[in-house]
Tab-separated table of C-alpha atoms in Angstrom:
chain	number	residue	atom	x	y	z
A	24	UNK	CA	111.497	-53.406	232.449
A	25	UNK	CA	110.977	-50.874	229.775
A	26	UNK	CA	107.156	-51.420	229.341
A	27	UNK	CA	107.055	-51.373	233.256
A	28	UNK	CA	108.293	-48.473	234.146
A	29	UNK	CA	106.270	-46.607	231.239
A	30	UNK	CA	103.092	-47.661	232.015
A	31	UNK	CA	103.523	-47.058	235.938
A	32	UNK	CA	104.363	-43.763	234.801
A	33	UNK	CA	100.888	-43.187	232.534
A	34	UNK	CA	98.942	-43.916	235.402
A	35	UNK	CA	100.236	-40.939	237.182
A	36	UNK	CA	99.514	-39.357	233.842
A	37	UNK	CA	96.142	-40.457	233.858
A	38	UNK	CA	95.580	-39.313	238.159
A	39	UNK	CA	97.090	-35.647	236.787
A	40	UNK	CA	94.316	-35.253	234.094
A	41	UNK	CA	91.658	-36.025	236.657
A	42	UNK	CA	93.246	-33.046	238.828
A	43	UNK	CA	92.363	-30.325	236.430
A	44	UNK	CA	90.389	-31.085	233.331
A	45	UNK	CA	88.186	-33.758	231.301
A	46	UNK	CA	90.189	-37.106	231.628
A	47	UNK	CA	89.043	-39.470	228.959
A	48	UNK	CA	90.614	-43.551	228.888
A	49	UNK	CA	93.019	-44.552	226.661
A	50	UNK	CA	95.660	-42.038	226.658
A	51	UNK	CA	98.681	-42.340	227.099
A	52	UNK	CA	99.732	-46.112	226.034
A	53	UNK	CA	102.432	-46.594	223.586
A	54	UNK	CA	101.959	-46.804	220.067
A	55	UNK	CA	100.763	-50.388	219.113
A	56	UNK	CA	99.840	-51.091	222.601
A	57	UNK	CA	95.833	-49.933	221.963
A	58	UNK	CA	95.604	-50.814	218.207
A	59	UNK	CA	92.364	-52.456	218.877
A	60	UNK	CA	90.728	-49.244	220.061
A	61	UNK	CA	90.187	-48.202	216.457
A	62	UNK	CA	91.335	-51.041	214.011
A	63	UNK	CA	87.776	-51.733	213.473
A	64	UNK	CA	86.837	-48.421	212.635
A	65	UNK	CA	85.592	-47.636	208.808
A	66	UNK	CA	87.142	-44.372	206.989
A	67	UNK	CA	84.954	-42.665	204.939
A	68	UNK	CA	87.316	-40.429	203.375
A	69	UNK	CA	86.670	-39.583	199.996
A	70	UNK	CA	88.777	-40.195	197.214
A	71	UNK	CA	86.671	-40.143	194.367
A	72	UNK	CA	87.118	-36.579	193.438
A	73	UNK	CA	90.187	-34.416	193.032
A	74	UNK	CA	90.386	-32.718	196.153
A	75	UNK	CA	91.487	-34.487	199.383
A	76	UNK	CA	89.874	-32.844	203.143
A	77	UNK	CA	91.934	-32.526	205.799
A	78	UNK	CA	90.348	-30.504	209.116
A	79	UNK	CA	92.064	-27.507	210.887
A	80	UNK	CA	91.089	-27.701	215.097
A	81	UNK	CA	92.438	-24.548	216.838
A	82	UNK	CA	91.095	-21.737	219.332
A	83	UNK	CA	90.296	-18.841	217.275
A	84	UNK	CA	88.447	-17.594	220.538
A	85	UNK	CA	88.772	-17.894	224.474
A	86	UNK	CA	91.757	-17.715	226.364
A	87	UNK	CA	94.331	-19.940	224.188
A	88	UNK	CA	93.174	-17.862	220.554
A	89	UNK	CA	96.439	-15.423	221.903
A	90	UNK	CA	98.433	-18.658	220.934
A	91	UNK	CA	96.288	-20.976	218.084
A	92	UNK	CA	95.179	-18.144	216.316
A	93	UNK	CA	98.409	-17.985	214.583
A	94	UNK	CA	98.761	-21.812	214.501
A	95	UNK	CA	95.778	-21.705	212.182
A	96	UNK	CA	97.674	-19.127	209.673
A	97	UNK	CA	100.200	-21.198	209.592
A	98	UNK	CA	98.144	-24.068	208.759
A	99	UNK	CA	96.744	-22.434	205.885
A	100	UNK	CA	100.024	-21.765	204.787
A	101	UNK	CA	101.715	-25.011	204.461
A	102	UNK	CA	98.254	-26.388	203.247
A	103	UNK	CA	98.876	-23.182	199.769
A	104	UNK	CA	102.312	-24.526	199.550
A	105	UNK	CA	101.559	-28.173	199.232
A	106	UNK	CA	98.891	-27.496	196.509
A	107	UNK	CA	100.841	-24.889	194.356
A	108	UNK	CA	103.102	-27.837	194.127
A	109	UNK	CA	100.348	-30.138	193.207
A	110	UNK	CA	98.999	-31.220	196.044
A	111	UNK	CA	99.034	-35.011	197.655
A	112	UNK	CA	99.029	-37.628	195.655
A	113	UNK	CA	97.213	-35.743	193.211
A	114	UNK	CA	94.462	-34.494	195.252
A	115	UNK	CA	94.348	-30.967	196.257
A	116	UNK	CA	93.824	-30.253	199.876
A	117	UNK	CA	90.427	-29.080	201.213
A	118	UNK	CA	90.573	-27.271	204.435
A	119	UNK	CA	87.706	-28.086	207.169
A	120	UNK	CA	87.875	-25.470	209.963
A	121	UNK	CA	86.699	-25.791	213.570
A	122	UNK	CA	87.137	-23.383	216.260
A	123	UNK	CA	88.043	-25.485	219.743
A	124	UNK	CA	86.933	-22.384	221.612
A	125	UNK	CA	89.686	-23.111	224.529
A	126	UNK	CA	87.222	-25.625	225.860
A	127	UNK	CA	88.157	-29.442	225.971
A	128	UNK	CA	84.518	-30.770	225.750
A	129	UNK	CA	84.366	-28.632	221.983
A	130	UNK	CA	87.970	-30.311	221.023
A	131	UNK	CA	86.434	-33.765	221.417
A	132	UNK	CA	82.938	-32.677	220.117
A	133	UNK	CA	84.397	-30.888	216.729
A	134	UNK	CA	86.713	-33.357	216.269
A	135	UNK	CA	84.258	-36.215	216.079
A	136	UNK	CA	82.401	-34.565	213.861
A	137	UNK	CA	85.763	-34.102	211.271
A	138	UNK	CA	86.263	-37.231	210.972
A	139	UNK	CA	82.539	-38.724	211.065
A	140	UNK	CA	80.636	-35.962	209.581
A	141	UNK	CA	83.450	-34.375	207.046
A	142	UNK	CA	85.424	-37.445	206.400
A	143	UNK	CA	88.886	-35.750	206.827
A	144	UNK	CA	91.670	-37.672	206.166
A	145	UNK	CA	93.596	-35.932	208.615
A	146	UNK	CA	93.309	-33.664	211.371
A	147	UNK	CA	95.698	-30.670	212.388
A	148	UNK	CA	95.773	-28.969	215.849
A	149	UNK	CA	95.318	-28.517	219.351
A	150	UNK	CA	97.301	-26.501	221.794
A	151	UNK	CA	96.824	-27.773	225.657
A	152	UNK	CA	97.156	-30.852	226.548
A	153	UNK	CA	93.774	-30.945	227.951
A	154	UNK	CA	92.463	-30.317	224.149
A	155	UNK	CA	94.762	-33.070	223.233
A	156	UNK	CA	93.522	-35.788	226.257
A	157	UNK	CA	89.852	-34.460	224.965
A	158	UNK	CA	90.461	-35.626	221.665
A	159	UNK	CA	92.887	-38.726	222.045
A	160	UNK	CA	89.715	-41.090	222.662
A	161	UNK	CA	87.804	-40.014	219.709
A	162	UNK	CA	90.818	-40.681	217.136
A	163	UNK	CA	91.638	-43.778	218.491
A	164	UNK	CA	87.769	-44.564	218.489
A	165	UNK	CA	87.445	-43.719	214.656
A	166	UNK	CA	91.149	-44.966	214.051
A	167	UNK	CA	91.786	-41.289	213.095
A	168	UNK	CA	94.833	-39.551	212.789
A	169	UNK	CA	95.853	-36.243	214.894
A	170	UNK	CA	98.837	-34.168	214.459
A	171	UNK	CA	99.416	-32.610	217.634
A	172	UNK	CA	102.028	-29.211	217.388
A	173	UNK	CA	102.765	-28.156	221.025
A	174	UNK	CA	105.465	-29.143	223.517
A	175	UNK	CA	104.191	-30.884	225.890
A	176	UNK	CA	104.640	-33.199	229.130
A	177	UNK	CA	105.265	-36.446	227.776
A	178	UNK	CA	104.385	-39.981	229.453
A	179	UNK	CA	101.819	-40.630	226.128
A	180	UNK	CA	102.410	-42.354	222.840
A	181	UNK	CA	99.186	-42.796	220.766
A	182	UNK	CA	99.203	-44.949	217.247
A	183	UNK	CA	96.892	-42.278	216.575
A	184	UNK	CA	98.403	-39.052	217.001
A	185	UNK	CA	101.941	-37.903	215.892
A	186	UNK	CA	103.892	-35.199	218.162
A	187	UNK	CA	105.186	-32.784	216.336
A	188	UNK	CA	106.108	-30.324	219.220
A	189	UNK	CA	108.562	-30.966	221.528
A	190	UNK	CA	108.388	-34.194	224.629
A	191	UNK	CA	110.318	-33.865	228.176
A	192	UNK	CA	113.691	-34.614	227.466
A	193	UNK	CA	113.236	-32.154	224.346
A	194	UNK	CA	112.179	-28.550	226.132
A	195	UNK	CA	111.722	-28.649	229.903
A	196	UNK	CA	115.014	-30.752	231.121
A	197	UNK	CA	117.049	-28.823	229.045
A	198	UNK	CA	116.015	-25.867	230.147
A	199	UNK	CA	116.489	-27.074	233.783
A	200	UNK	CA	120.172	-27.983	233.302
A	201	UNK	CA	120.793	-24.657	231.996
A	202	UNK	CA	119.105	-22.770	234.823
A	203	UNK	CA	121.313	-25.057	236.673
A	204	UNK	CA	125.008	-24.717	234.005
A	205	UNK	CA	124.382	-21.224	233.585
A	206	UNK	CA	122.529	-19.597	235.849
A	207	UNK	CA	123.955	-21.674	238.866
A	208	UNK	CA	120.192	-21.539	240.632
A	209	UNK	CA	120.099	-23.127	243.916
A	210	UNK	CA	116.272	-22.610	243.850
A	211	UNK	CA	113.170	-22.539	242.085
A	212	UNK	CA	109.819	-21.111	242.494
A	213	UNK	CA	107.276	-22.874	240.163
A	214	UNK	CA	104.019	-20.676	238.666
A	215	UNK	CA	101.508	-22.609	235.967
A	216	UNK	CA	98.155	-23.128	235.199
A	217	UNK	CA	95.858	-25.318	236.682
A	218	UNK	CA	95.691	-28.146	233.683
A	219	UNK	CA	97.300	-31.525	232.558
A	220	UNK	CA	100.629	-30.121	231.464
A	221	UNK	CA	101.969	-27.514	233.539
A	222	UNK	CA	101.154	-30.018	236.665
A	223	UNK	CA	102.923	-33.110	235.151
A	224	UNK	CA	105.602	-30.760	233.880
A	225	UNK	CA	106.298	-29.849	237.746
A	226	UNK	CA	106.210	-33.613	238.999
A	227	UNK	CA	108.760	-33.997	236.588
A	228	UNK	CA	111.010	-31.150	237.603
A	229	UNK	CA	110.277	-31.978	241.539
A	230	UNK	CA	111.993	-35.138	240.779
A	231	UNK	CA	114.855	-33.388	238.315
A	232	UNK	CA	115.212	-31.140	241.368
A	233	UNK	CA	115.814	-33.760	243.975
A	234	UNK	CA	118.293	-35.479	242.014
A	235	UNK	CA	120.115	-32.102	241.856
A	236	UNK	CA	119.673	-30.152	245.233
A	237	UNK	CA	117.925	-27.694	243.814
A	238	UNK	CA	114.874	-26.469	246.520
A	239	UNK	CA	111.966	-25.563	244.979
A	240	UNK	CA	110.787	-22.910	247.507
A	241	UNK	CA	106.871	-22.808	246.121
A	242	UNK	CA	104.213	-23.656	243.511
A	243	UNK	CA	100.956	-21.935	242.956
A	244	UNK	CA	98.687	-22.990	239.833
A	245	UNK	CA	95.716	-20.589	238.814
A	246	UNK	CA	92.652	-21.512	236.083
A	247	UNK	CA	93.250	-20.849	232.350
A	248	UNK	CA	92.490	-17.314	231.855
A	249	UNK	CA	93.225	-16.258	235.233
A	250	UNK	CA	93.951	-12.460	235.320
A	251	UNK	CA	94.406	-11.922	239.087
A	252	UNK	CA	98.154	-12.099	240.424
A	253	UNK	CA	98.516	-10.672	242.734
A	254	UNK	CA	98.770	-13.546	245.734
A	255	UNK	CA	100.805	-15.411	243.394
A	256	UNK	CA	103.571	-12.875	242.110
A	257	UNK	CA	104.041	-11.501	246.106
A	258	UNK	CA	104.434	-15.119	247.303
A	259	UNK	CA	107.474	-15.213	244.199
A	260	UNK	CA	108.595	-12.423	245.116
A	261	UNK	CA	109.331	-13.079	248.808
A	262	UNK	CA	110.629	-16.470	248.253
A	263	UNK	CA	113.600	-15.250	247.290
A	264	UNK	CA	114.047	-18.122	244.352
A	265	UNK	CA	117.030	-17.869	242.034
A	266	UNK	CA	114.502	-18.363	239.230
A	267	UNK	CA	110.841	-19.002	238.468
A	268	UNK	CA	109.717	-21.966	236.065
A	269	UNK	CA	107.251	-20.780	234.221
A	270	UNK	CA	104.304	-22.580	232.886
A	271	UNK	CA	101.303	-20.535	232.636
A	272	UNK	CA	99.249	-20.695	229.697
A	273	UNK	CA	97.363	-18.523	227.137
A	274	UNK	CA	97.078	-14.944	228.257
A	275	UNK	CA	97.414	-15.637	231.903
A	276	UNK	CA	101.032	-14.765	231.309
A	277	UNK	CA	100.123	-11.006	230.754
A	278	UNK	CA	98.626	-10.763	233.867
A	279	UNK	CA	101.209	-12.616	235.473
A	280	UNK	CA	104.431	-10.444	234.227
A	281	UNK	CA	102.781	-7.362	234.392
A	282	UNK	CA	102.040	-8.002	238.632
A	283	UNK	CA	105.821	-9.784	238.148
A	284	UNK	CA	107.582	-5.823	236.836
A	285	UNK	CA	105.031	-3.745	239.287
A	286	UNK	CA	107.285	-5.480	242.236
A	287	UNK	CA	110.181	-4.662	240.838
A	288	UNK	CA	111.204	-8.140	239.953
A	289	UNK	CA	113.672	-8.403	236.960
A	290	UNK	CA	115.279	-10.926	234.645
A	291	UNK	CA	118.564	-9.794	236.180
A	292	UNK	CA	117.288	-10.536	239.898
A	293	UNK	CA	115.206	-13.297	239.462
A	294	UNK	CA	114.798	-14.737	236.187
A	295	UNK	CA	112.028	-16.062	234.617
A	296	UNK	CA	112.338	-19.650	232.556
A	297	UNK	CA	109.131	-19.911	231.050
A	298	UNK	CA	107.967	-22.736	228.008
A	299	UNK	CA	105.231	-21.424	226.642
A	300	UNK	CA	106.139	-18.170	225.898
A	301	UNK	CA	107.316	-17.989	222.293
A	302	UNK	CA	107.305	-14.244	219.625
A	303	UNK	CA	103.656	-14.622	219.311
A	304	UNK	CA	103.332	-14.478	223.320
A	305	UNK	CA	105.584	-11.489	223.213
A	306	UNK	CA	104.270	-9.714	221.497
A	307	UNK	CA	100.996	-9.849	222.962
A	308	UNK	CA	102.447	-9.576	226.822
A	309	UNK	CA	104.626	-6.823	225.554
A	310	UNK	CA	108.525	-6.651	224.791
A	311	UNK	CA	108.939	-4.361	227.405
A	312	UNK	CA	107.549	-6.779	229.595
A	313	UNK	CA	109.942	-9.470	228.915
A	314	UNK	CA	113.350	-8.556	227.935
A	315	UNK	CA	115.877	-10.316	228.943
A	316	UNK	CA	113.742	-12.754	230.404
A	317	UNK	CA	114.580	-17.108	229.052
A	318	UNK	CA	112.533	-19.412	226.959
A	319	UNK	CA	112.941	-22.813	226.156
A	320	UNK	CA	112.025	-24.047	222.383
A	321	UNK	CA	113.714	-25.726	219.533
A	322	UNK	CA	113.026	-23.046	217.427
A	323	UNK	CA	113.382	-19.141	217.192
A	324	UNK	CA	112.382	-16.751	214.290
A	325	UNK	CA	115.996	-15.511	214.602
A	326	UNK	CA	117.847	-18.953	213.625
A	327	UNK	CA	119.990	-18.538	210.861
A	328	UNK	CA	119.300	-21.361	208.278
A	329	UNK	CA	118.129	-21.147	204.468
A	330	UNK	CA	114.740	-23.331	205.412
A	331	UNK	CA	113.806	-20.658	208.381
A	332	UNK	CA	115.062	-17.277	206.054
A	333	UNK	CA	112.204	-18.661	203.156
A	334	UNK	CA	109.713	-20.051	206.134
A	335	UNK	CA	109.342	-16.489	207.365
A	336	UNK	CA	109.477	-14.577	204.466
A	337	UNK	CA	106.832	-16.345	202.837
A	338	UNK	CA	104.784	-16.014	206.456
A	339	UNK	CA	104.987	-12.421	206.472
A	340	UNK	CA	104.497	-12.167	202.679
A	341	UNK	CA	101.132	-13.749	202.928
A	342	UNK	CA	100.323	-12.249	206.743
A	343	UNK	CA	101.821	-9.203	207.009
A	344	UNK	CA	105.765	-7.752	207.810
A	345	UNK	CA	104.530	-7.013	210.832
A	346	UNK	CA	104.064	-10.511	211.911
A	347	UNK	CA	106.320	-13.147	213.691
A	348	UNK	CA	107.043	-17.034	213.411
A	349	UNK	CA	107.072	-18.948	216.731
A	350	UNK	CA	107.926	-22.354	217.857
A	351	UNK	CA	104.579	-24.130	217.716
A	352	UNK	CA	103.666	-22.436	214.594
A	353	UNK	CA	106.708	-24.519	213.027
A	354	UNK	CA	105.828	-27.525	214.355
A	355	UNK	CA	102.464	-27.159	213.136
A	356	UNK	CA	103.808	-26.408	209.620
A	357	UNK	CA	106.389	-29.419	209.615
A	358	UNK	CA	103.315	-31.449	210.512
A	359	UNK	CA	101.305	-30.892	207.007
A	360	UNK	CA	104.758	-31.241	205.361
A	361	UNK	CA	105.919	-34.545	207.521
A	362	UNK	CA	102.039	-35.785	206.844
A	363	UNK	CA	102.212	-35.331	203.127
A	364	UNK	CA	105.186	-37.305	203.020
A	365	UNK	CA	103.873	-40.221	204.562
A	366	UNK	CA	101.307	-40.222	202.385
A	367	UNK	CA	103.272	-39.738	199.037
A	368	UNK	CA	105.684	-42.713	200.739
A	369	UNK	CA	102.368	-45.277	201.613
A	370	UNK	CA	100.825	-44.034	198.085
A	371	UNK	CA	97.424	-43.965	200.231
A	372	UNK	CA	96.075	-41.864	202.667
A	373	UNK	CA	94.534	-45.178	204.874
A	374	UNK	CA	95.898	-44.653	208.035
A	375	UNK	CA	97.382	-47.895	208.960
A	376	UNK	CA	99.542	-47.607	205.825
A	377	UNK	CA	100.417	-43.881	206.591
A	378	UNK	CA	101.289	-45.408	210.012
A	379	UNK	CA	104.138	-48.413	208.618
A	380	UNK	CA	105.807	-46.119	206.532
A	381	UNK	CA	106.116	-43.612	209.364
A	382	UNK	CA	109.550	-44.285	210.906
A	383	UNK	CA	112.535	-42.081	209.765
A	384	UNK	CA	110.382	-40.032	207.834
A	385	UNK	CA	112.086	-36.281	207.425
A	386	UNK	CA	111.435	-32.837	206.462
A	387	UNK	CA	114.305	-30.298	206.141
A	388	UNK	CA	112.014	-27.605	208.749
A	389	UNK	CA	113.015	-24.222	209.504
A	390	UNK	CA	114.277	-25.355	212.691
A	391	UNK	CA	116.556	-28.205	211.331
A	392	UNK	CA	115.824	-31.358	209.877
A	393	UNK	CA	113.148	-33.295	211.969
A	394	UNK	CA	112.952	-37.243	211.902
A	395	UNK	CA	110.024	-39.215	213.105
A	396	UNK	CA	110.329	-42.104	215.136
A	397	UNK	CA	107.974	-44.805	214.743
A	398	UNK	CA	107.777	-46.262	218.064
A	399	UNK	CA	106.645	-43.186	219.855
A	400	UNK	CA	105.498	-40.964	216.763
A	401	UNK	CA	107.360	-38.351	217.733
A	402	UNK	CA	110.164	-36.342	216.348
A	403	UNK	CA	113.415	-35.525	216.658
A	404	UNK	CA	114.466	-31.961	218.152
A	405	UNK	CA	117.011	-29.776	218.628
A	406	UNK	CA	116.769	-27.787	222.889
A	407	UNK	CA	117.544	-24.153	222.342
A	408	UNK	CA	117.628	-21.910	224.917
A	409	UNK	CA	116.477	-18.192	223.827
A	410	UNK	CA	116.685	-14.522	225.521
A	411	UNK	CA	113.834	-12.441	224.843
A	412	UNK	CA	115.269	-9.288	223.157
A	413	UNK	CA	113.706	-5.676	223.090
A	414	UNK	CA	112.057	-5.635	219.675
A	415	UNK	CA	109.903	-8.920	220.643
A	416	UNK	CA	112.242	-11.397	219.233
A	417	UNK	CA	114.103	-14.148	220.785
A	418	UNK	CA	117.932	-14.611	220.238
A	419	UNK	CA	119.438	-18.151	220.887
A	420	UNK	CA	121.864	-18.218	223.649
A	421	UNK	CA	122.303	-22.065	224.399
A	422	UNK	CA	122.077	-25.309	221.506
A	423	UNK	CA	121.963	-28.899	222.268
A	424	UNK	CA	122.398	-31.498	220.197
A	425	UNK	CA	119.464	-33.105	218.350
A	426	UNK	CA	117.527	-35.362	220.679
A	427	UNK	CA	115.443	-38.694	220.113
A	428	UNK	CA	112.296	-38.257	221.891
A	429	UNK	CA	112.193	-39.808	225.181
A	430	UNK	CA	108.651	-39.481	226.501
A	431	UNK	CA	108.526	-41.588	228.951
A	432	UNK	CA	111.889	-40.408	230.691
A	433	UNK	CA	113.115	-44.431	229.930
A	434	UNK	CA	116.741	-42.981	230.065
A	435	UNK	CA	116.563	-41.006	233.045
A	436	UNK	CA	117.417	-42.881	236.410
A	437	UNK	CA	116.170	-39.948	238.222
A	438	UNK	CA	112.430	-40.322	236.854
A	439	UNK	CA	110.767	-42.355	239.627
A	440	UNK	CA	107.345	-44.580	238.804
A	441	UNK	CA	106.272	-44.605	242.525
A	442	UNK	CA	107.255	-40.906	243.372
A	443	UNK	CA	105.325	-39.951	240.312
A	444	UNK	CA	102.099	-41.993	241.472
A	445	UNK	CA	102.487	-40.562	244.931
A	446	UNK	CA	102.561	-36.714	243.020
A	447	UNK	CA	99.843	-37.319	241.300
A	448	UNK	CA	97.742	-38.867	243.769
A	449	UNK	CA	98.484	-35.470	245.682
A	450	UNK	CA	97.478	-33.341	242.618
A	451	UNK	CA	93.894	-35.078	242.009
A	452	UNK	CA	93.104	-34.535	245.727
A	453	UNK	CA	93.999	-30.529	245.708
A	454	UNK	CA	92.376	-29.777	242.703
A	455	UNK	CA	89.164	-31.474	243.948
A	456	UNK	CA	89.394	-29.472	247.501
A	457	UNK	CA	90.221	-26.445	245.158
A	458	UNK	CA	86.972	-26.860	242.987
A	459	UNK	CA	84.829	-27.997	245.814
A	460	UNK	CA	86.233	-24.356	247.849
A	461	UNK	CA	84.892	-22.772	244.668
């Protein structure tokens, strides 16, 4: 029944990336389920000489660079660490950069050419999950492996790519039961951008909503990289919601909050719950913008642990005081660490044998000690909700326990197959009308 109800699920999955971006087959399966896809593929990795390439794919330019840019410092950091301390197996690493440019079609075009033209044994990065659908063909083609840093929507498991960032029941339900605990909301109005994630995220929390009477009064998407507001933040603004759900992307959200504080909305009055918002995203929307306004993340530069106090210092030691450490940023970092330990474990960096030795592998992380689970290659997380404070930060206000990754919603009797279909049907077909009206 298990298998069932997951797959009925992906094929929503699969009708929602049609809706709003470059849909490509074979996402979304479990791991194991599409081993075929790229068991015939032939590494060429090179192991002959005493380095060891692994690529970097992030937008240093276009709309999502606000976010990635940082996610590629980060990168570079973990990548120093490992080889001060001698590296994997042996081999020192060899960074391969490639710009994704915010555009899907580059995602799957650079990416291909990591792994066919540059031989990387591994590849690091992507933000959206439209990057991440771009891309999820052309690893399981080449039988590559992707490391994939952002929280995202769920309903996929790849035996190519490993989730680092955190699935459903690991950011976006938690942060609905606390609107819900803590806030009391009776209503919702529910703002994203027109993509793969924020409109799976909101079939999701239609259905979360049913189950709970909560109303969710509207829900308005606009392209990545939209700047204009204006429609959008008045129809918010006169729904009289208890709370917006944010999930606008990229720099979107600085037009967004900016048209959000000119009507005189506040945190106080109608709060904003937004996931994908972290200190980076601050501090380029502005503190002022955003105080007192919730996030939802399993990690904050504020937490209080010996792995995060070293994490940041040596961050802003090698970036700049000035800087700040953000969710996805750690999960990218955990990600080199997590894939170096495979790797030591196997004694090999084929992928198949990186794969076996996969489940319950660790890392102590800055936000706690992560665990990944071998069936969905995904991690373990701690939910943390965070209040944006005036000097950009966030301060944790609400902890959960740490949570096994649930990405297809298997243990949530709320989280119905045919409902979700029926969404996602509905999605496809206003997106089209949408892109046909432009």
């Amino acid at each position: 029944m298990r298998e069932k109800r997951s797959h009925s699920r992906l094929k929503a999955y699969a009708a929602l990336g049609a809706a709003g971006t470059l849909l490509l087959s074979a996402c979304g399966a479990r791991a194991g389920d599409d081993a075929e896809n790229g068991a015939a593929a032939e590494s060429c990795v090179d192991t002959d000489g005493d380095t060891i390439k692994i690529g970097f794919i992030n937008s240093l330019s276009g709309t999502m660079a606000i976010s990635e840019t940082t996610v590629n410092d980060v990168l570079h950091l973990a990548a120093d660490q490992i080889n001060e301390d001698g590296g994997v197996l042996g081999y020192e690493l060899e960074i391969v950069e490639e710009d994704g440019q915010s555009d899907p079609a580059t995602f799957s075009e650079r990416s291909d050419a990591l792994l066919n033209q540059e031989c990387v044994a591994a590849v690091f990065g992507g933000w959206t999950s439209a990057s991440r659908q771009a891309m999820l063909p052309v690893f399981e083609g080449n039988n590559g492996l992707l490391f994939y840093p952002t929280q995202y929507e769920g309903l996929e498991a790849s035996e190519n790519i490993f989730y680092s960032g955190a699935t459903t029941n690991q950011q976006i339900i938690p942060a609905l039961e606390y609107l819900l605990e803590e806030e009391e909301i009776e209503s919702m109005y529910l703002v994203g951008s027109d993509y793969v994630f924020p409109r799976t995220a909101n079939m999701i929390i239609q259905q979360w909503a049913d189950e709970n009477d909560v109303e969710i009064l509207g829900e308005d998407y606009t392209p990545l990289g939209s700047t204009d507001f204006t429609t959008i933040a008045n129809q918010v603004a006169s729904s009289d919601a208890d709370a917006v759900f944010n999930t606008l992307n990229g720099d979107s959200n600085v037009a967004f909050f900016n048209q959000y504080n000119d009507l005189g909305l506040s945190a106080e009055e109608m709060p904003v719950m937004s996931v994908s918002i972290a200190e980076e995203e601050v501090d380029g929307i502005g503190a002022s913008n955003l105080e007192g306004q919730l996030t939802s993340w399993n990690y904050y530069q504020t937490l209080d642990n010996p792995e995060n106090e070293e994490f940041v210092s040596a961050f802003q030691d090698a970036y700049g005081d000035d800087r700040v450490t953000s969710d996805v940023m750690q999960s990218s970092y955990n990600s080199l660490f997590l894939w170096a330990a495979m790797a030591e474990e196997a004694g090999s960096f084929d992928v198949d044998e990186i794969r076996d030795v996969a489940d319950g592998t660790s890392f102590d992380a800055p936000e706690g000690t992560v665990t990944i689970d071998g069936e969905t290659q995904h991690v373990t997380k701690t939910p943390r909700i965070g209040v944006i404070n005036s000097e950009g930060l966030i301060d944790a206000v609400w902890e959960g326990e740490l949570t096994d990754p649930d990405p297809f919603l298997d243990t949530y009797e709320w989280a119905d197959d045919e409902e979700a279909a029926e969404f996602a049907e509905e999605a496809e077909e206003d997106a089209d009308a949408d892109t046909e009206d432009e």
